Amino acid sequence: MTVTAGVAPEASLYAIKVFGGGGLTSSSIVVQALNWAADPNQDGNTSDRVDVVNLSLGSSFGEDGDGDPEVAAVERLTRLGCVVVMSAGNGGNASFKLDSPGTAPSGITVANSYDAG
């Protein structure tokens, strides 16, 4: 028996940084990254799409449905078979806060909470 170290030794991991350089915070950058995840080699064949995407981002007052380009991109990825996990938002410890793309119906949205005590 051969034992390979790591929790996913045959996995390919990609890190895609969409924010942080030059103050770019546009949804179009996120959509471009999600489109890349759907077809990494950009040949029009989505059979090489990534299996899981994890997004830790959010924008204020997120929309649901196809009115939000980030939500539409998440929905496209999930239809292809990708599991998309997103933060509920990045608005801090605020009640009733669910931001885009966390409003995507087919994604998995995760929130945190913390106690001031």
mmCIF file of C-alpha atoms in Angstrom:
data_model
loop_
_atom_site.group_PDB
_atom_site.id
_atom_site.type_symbol
_atom_site.label_atom_id
_atom_site.label_comp_id
_atom_site.label_asym_id
_atom_site.label_seq_id
_atom_site.Cartn_x
_atom_site.Cartn_y
_atom_site.Cartn_z
ATOM 1 C CA MET A 1 0.000 0.000 0.000
ATOM 2 C CA THR A 2 1.252 3.462 -0.884
ATOM 3 C CA VAL A 3 0.422 6.332 1.425
ATOM 4 C CA THR A 4 0.551 9.855 0.037
ATOM 5 C CA ALA A 5 0.761 12.807 2.397
ATOM 6 C CA GLY A 6 -1.959 15.456 2.493
ATOM 7 C CA VAL A 7 -5.729 15.540 2.640
ATOM 8 C CA ALA A 8 -6.172 15.674 -1.130
ATOM 9 C CA PRO A 9 -2.910 14.422 -2.675
ATOM 10 C CA GLU A 10 -4.275 14.232 -6.234
ATOM 11 C CA ALA A 11 -5.983 17.636 -6.115
ATOM 12 C CA SER A 12 -4.951 20.651 -8.153
ATOM 13 C CA LEU A 13 -5.338 23.881 -6.232
ATOM 14 C CA TYR A 14 -5.690 27.335 -7.750
ATOM 15 C CA ALA A 15 -5.463 30.633 -5.899
ATOM 16 C CA ILE A 16 -7.026 33.537 -7.757
ATOM 17 C CA LYS A 17 -6.610 37.003 -6.288
ATOM 18 C CA VAL A 18 -9.244 39.375 -7.616
ATOM 19 C CA PHE A 19 -8.848 42.334 -5.259
ATOM 20 C CA GLY A 20 -6.003 44.110 -3.562
ATOM 21 C CA GLY A 21 -4.002 45.586 -6.396
ATOM 22 C CA GLY A 22 -4.644 49.123 -7.578
ATOM 23 C CA GLY A 23 -7.883 49.489 -5.618
ATOM 24 C CA LEU A 24 -9.947 47.428 -8.068
ATOM 25 C CA THR A 25 -13.225 46.333 -6.483
ATOM 26 C CA SER A 26 -15.512 45.851 -9.465
ATOM 27 C CA SER A 27 -17.978 42.985 -9.765
ATOM 28 C CA SER A 28 -16.713 42.494 -13.313
ATOM 29 C CA ILE A 29 -13.393 41.242 -11.912
ATOM 30 C CA VAL A 30 -15.192 38.640 -9.775
ATOM 31 C CA VAL A 31 -17.278 37.567 -12.766
ATOM 32 C CA GLN A 32 -14.113 37.199 -14.867
ATOM 33 C CA ALA A 33 -12.586 34.967 -12.172
ATOM 34 C CA LEU A 34 -15.750 32.845 -11.935
ATOM 35 C CA ASN A 35 -15.842 32.514 -15.731
ATOM 36 C CA TRP A 36 -12.211 31.379 -15.633
ATOM 37 C CA ALA A 37 -13.186 28.732 -13.042
ATOM 38 C CA ALA A 38 -15.827 27.469 -15.497
ATOM 39 C CA ASP A 39 -13.238 27.048 -18.272
ATOM 40 C CA PRO A 40 -9.645 27.408 -17.002
ATOM 41 C CA ASN A 41 -7.950 26.876 -20.371
ATOM 42 C CA GLN A 42 -10.521 29.084 -22.141
ATOM 43 C CA ASP A 43 -11.122 26.618 -24.987
ATOM 44 C CA GLY A 44 -14.930 26.712 -24.747
ATOM 45 C CA ASN A 45 -15.079 23.242 -23.194
ATOM 46 C CA THR A 46 -16.159 23.368 -19.550
ATOM 47 C CA SER A 47 -15.267 19.741 -18.772
ATOM 48 C CA ASP A 48 -12.081 21.050 -17.144
ATOM 49 C CA ARG A 49 -13.986 23.369 -14.808
ATOM 50 C CA VAL A 50 -12.935 23.509 -11.186
ATOM 51 C CA ASP A 51 -14.892 21.339 -8.752
ATOM 52 C CA VAL A 52 -15.075 23.718 -5.790
ATOM 53 C CA VAL A 53 -14.853 27.509 -5.523
ATOM 54 C CA ASN A 54 -14.557 29.336 -2.207
ATOM 55 C CA LEU A 55 -15.338 33.062 -2.168
ATOM 56 C CA SER A 56 -14.817 35.287 0.830
ATOM 57 C CA LEU A 57 -16.262 38.557 -0.341
ATOM 58 C CA GLY A 58 -19.463 40.514 -0.366
ATOM 59 C CA SER A 59 -21.004 43.762 -1.515
ATOM 60 C CA SER A 60 -23.601 45.812 0.252
ATOM 61 C CA PHE A 61 -27.260 45.152 -0.471
ATOM 62 C CA GLY A 62 -26.741 42.093 -2.634
ATOM 63 C CA GLU A 63 -29.396 41.208 -5.167
ATOM 64 C CA ASP A 64 -30.783 37.777 -5.847
ATOM 65 C CA GLY A 65 -31.548 36.284 -9.217
ATOM 66 C CA ASP A 66 -29.958 37.149 -12.523
ATOM 67 C CA GLY A 67 -30.014 40.905 -11.851
ATOM 68 C CA ASP A 68 -26.622 40.619 -10.172
ATOM 69 C CA PRO A 69 -23.759 39.555 -12.477
ATOM 70 C CA GLU A 70 -21.903 37.776 -9.655
ATOM 71 C CA VAL A 71 -25.025 35.760 -8.768
ATOM 72 C CA ALA A 72 -25.508 34.851 -12.437
ATOM 73 C CA ALA A 73 -21.882 33.659 -12.658
ATOM 74 C CA VAL A 74 -22.306 31.528 -9.509
ATOM 75 C CA GLU A 75 -25.506 30.025 -10.901
ATOM 76 C CA ARG A 76 -23.706 29.159 -14.145
ATOM 77 C CA LEU A 77 -20.913 27.416 -12.242
ATOM 78 C CA THR A 78 -23.314 25.384 -10.128
ATOM 79 C CA ARG A 79 -25.219 24.282 -13.245
ATOM 80 C CA LEU A 80 -21.880 22.950 -14.540
ATOM 81 C CA GLY A 81 -21.486 20.872 -11.360
ATOM 82 C CA CYS A 82 -19.163 23.104 -9.373
ATOM 83 C CA VAL A 83 -19.788 23.541 -5.640
ATOM 84 C CA VAL A 84 -19.596 27.252 -4.845
ATOM 85 C CA VAL A 85 -19.191 28.261 -1.209
ATOM 86 C CA MET A 86 -19.445 31.945 -0.308
ATOM 87 C CA SER A 87 -19.380 34.211 2.687
ATOM 88 C CA ALA A 88 -22.691 35.757 3.659
ATOM 89 C CA GLY A 89 -20.966 39.125 3.410
ATOM 90 C CA ASN A 90 -18.083 41.131 4.706
ATOM 91 C CA GLY A 91 -20.080 43.705 6.625
ATOM 92 C CA GLY A 92 -18.914 42.796 10.125
ATOM 93 C CA ASN A 93 -21.172 41.972 13.030
ATOM 94 C CA ALA A 94 -24.419 43.286 11.542
ATOM 95 C CA SER A 95 -27.901 41.802 11.693
ATOM 96 C CA PHE A 96 -29.848 40.827 8.576
ATOM 97 C CA LYS A 97 -26.821 41.167 6.311
ATOM 98 C CA LEU A 98 -26.581 38.890 3.294
ATOM 99 C CA ASP A 99 -24.565 40.222 0.416
ATOM 100 C CA SER A 100 -23.875 39.282 -3.172
ATOM 101 C CA PRO A 101 -22.802 36.785 -4.374
ATOM 102 C CA GLY A 102 -23.959 34.985 -1.207
ATOM 103 C CA THR A 103 -27.537 35.490 -2.362
ATOM 104 C CA ALA A 104 -27.069 32.974 -5.198
ATOM 105 C CA PRO A 105 -29.768 30.307 -4.750
ATOM 106 C CA SER A 106 -27.557 27.392 -5.812
ATOM 107 C CA GLY A 107 -24.486 28.281 -3.816
ATOM 108 C CA ILE A 108 -23.651 27.444 -0.212
ATOM 109 C CA THR A 109 -23.522 30.590 1.887
ATOM 110 C CA VAL A 110 -21.781 30.577 5.240
ATOM 111 C CA ALA A 111 -21.881 33.228 7.947
ATOM 112 C CA ASN A 112 -20.024 33.657 11.172
ATOM 113 C CA SER A 113 -20.985 35.214 14.428
ATOM 114 C CA TYR A 114 -19.009 36.307 17.413
ATOM 115 C CA ASP A 115 -19.718 37.249 20.961
ATOM 116 C CA ALA A 116 -18.359 40.556 22.269
ATOM 117 C CA GLY A 117 -17.863 38.866 25.666
#
